GROMACS .gro file of C-alpha atoms in nm:
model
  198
    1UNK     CA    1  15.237  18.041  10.898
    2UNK     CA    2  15.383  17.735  10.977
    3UNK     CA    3  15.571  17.749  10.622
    4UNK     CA    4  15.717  18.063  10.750
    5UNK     CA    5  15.838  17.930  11.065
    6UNK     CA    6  16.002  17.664  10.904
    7UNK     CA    7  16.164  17.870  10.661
    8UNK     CA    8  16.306  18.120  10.942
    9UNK     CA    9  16.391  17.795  11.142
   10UNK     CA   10  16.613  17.648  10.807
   11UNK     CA   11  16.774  17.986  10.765
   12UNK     CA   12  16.855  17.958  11.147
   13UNK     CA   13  17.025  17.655  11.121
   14UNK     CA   14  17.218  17.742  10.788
   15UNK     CA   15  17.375  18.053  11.016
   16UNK     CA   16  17.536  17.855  11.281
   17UNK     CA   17  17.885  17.800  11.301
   18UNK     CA   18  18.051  17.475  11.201
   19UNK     CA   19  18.114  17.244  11.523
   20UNK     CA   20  18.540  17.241  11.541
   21UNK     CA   21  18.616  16.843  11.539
   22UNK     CA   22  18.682  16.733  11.894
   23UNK     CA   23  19.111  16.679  11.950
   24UNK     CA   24  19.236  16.398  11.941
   25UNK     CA   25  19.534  16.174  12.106
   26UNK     CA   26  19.803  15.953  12.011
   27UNK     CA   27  20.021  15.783  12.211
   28UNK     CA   28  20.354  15.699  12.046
   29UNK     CA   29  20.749  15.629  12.195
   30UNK     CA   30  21.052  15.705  12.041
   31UNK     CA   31  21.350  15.730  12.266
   32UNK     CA   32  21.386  15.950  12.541
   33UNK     CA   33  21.039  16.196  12.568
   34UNK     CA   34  21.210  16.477  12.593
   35UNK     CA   35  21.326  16.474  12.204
   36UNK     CA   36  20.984  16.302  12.095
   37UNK     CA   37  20.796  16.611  12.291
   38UNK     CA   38  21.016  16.840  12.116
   39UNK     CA   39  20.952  16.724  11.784
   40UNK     CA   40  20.540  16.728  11.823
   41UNK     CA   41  20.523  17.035  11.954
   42UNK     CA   42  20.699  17.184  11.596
   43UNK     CA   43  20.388  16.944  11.390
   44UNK     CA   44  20.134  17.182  11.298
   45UNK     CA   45  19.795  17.104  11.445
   46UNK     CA   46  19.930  16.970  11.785
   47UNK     CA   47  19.781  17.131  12.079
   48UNK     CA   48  19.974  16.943  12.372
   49UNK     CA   49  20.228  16.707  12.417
   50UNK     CA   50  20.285  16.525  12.777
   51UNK     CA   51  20.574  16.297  12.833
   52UNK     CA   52  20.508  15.983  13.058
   53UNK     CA   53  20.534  15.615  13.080
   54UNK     CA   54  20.321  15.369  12.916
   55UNK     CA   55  20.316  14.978  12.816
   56UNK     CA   56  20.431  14.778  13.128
   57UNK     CA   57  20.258  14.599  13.449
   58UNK     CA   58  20.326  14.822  13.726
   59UNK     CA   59  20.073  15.119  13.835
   60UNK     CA   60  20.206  15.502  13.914
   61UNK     CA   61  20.552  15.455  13.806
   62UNK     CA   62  20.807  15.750  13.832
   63UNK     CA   63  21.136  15.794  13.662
   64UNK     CA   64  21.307  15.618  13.934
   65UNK     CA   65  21.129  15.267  13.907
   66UNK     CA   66  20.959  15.263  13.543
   67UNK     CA   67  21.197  15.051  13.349
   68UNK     CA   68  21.105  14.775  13.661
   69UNK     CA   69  20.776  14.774  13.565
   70UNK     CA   70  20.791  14.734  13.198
   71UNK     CA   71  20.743  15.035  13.061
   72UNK     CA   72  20.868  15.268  12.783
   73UNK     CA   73  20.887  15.646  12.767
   74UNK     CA   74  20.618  15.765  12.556
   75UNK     CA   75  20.453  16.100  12.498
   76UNK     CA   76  20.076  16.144  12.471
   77UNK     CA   77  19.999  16.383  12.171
   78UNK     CA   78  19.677  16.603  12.157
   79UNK     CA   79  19.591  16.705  11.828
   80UNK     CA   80  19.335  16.902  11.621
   81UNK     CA   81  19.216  16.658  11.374
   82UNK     CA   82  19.127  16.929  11.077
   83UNK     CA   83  19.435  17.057  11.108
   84UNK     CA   84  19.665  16.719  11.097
   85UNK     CA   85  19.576  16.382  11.019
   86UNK     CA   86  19.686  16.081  11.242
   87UNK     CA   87  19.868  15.957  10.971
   88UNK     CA   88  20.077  16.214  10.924
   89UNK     CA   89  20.186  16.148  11.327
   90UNK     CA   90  20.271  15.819  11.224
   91UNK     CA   91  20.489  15.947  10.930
   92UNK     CA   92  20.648  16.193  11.137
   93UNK     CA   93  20.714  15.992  11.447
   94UNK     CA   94  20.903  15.713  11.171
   95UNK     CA   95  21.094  16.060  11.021
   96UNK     CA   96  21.231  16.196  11.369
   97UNK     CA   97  21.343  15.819  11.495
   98UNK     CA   98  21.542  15.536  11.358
   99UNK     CA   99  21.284  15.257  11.351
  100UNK     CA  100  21.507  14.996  11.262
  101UNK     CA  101  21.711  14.948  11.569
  102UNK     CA  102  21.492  14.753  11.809
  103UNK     CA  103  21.756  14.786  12.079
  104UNK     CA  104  21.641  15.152  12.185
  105UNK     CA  105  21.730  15.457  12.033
  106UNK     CA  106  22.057  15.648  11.960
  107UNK     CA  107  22.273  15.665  12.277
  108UNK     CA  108  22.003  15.532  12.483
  109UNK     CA  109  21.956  15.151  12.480
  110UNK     CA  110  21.707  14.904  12.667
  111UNK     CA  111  21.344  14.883  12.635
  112UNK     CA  112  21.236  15.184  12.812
  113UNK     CA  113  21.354  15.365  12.502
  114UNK     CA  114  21.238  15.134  12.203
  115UNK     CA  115  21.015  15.303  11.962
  116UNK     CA  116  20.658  15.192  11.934
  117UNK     CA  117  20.252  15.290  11.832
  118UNK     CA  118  19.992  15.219  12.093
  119UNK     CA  119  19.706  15.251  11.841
  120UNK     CA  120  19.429  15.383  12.116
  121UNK     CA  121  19.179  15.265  11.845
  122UNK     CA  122  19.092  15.029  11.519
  123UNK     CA  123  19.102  15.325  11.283
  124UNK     CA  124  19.448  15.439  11.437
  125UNK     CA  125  19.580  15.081  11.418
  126UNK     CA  126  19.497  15.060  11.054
  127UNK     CA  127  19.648  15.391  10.997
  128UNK     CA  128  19.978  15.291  11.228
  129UNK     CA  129  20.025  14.965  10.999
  130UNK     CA  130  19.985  15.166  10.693
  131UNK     CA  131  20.233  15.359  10.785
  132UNK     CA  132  20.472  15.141  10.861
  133UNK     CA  133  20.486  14.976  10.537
  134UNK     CA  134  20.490  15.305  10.392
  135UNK     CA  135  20.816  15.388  10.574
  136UNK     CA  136  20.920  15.073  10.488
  137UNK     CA  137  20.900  15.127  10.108
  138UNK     CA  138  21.093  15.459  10.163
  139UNK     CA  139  21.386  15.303  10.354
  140UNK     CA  140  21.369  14.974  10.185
  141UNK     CA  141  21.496  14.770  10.544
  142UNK     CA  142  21.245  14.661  10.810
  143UNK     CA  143  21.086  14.868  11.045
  144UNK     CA  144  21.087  14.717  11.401
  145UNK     CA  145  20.838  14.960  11.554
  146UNK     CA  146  20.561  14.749  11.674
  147UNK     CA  147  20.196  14.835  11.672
  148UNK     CA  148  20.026  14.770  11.953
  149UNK     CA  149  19.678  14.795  12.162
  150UNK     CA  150  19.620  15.114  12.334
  151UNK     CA  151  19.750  15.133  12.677
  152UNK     CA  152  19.748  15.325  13.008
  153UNK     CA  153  19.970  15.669  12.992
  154UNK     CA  154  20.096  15.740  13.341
  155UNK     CA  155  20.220  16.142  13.308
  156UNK     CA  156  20.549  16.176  13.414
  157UNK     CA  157  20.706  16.364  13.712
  158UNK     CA  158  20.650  16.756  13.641
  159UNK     CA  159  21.017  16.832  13.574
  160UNK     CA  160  21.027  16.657  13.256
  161UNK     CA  161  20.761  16.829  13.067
  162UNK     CA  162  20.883  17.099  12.848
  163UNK     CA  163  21.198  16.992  12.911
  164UNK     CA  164  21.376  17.136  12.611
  165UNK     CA  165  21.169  17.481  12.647
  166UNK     CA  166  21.260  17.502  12.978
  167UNK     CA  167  21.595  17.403  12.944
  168UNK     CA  168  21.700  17.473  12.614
  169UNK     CA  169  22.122  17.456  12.706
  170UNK     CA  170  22.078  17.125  12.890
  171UNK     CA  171  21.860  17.001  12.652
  172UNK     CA  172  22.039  17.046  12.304
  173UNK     CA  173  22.370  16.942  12.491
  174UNK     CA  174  22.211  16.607  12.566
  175UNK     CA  175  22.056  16.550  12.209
  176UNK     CA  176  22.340  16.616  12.043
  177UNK     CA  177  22.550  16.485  12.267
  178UNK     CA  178  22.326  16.135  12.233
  179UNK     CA  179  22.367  16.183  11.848
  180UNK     CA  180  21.988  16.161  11.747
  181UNK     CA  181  21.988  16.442  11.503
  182UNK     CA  182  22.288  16.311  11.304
  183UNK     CA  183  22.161  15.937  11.298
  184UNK     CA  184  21.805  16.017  11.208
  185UNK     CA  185  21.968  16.255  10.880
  186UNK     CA  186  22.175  15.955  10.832
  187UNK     CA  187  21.925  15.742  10.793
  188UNK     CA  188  21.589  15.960  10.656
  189UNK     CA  189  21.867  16.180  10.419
  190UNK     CA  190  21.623  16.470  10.284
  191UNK     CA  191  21.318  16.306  10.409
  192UNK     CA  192  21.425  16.351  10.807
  193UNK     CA  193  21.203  16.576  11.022
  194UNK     CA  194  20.918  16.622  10.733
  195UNK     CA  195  20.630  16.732  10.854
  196UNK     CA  196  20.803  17.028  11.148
  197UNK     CA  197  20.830  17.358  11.196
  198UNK     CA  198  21.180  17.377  11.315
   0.00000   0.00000   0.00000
């Protein structure tokens, strides 16, 4: 009998469904969120992008007072892990910025808009500095990206997220106004926006 149960229990266990791998986040900046955010949400395997501030000393900035308190525009990525690997964030945040300039990015200058990992753990740290050289090897100049400890994400103000779905004309007139596309094809040649569904 108790053979019997333990055979029916097995052949219970063997029917369940796989457990889906929890999502996970990465927090990365590169220029203004509203192109970053765009980009993601074309990466297969990302559930959710949110555009806010992260990296400086001040608590609840806004859009008004966040370059005061130290802080760069960053977007906070959800993602399913079987379906994209955080490395292949990494490699795609390098391919849709210019990581050499360490002055901001395309029309946009200052520190607010500086590209830059916060590695939210050891694993994603490794995987960030990996990465790095990587991109390094493939452009054959210095990245400037830093990679750095994880840090509080403050969401920004309501209005900015989804920007360029909600405001396609506006949007595209300010990207390619600010030249990003053109630089980042400059730079990456082939090898620019791998890794999206455009």
């Amino acid at each position: 009998m108790n053979r019997l149960l333990l055979a029916l229990a097995a052949g219970c266990l063997m029917a369940l469904p796989a457990r889906a791998a929890e999502p996970q986040f990465a927090l990365f900046a590169g220029g203004c969120f509203w192109c970053v955010e765009t980009d993601f949400d074309g990466v297969p395997g990302v559930l959710e992008t949110i555009s806010g501030y992260a990296g400086g000393t001040s608590a609840n900035p806004t859009y008004e007072d966040y370059v005061k308190g130290g802080h760069r525009e960053v977007v906070r990525i959800k993602f399913d892990p079987e379906r994209v690997s955080y490395s292949t964030l990494v490699a795609v945040l390098f391919h849709t910025t210019d990581p050499t300039d360490g002055g901001g990015q395309f029309c946009d200058r200052g520190f607010a808009y500086t590209t830059a990992i916060y590695a939210l753990d050891e694993r994603q740290a490794m995987d960030a500095k990996a990465g790095k050289i990587k991109a390094e090897a493939e452009l054959g100049k210095p990245i400037v990206t830093p990679v750095e400890g994880a840090a509080k994400f403050w969401p920004a103000e309501d209005y900015h997220q989804d920007f360029g779905a909600r405001n396609p004309i506006r949007y595209w007139y300010y990207r390619n106004g600010c030249g990003r596309n053109r630089a980042v094809e400059a730079l990456w040649g082939d090898r620019a926006y791998a890794g999206i569904n455009h």
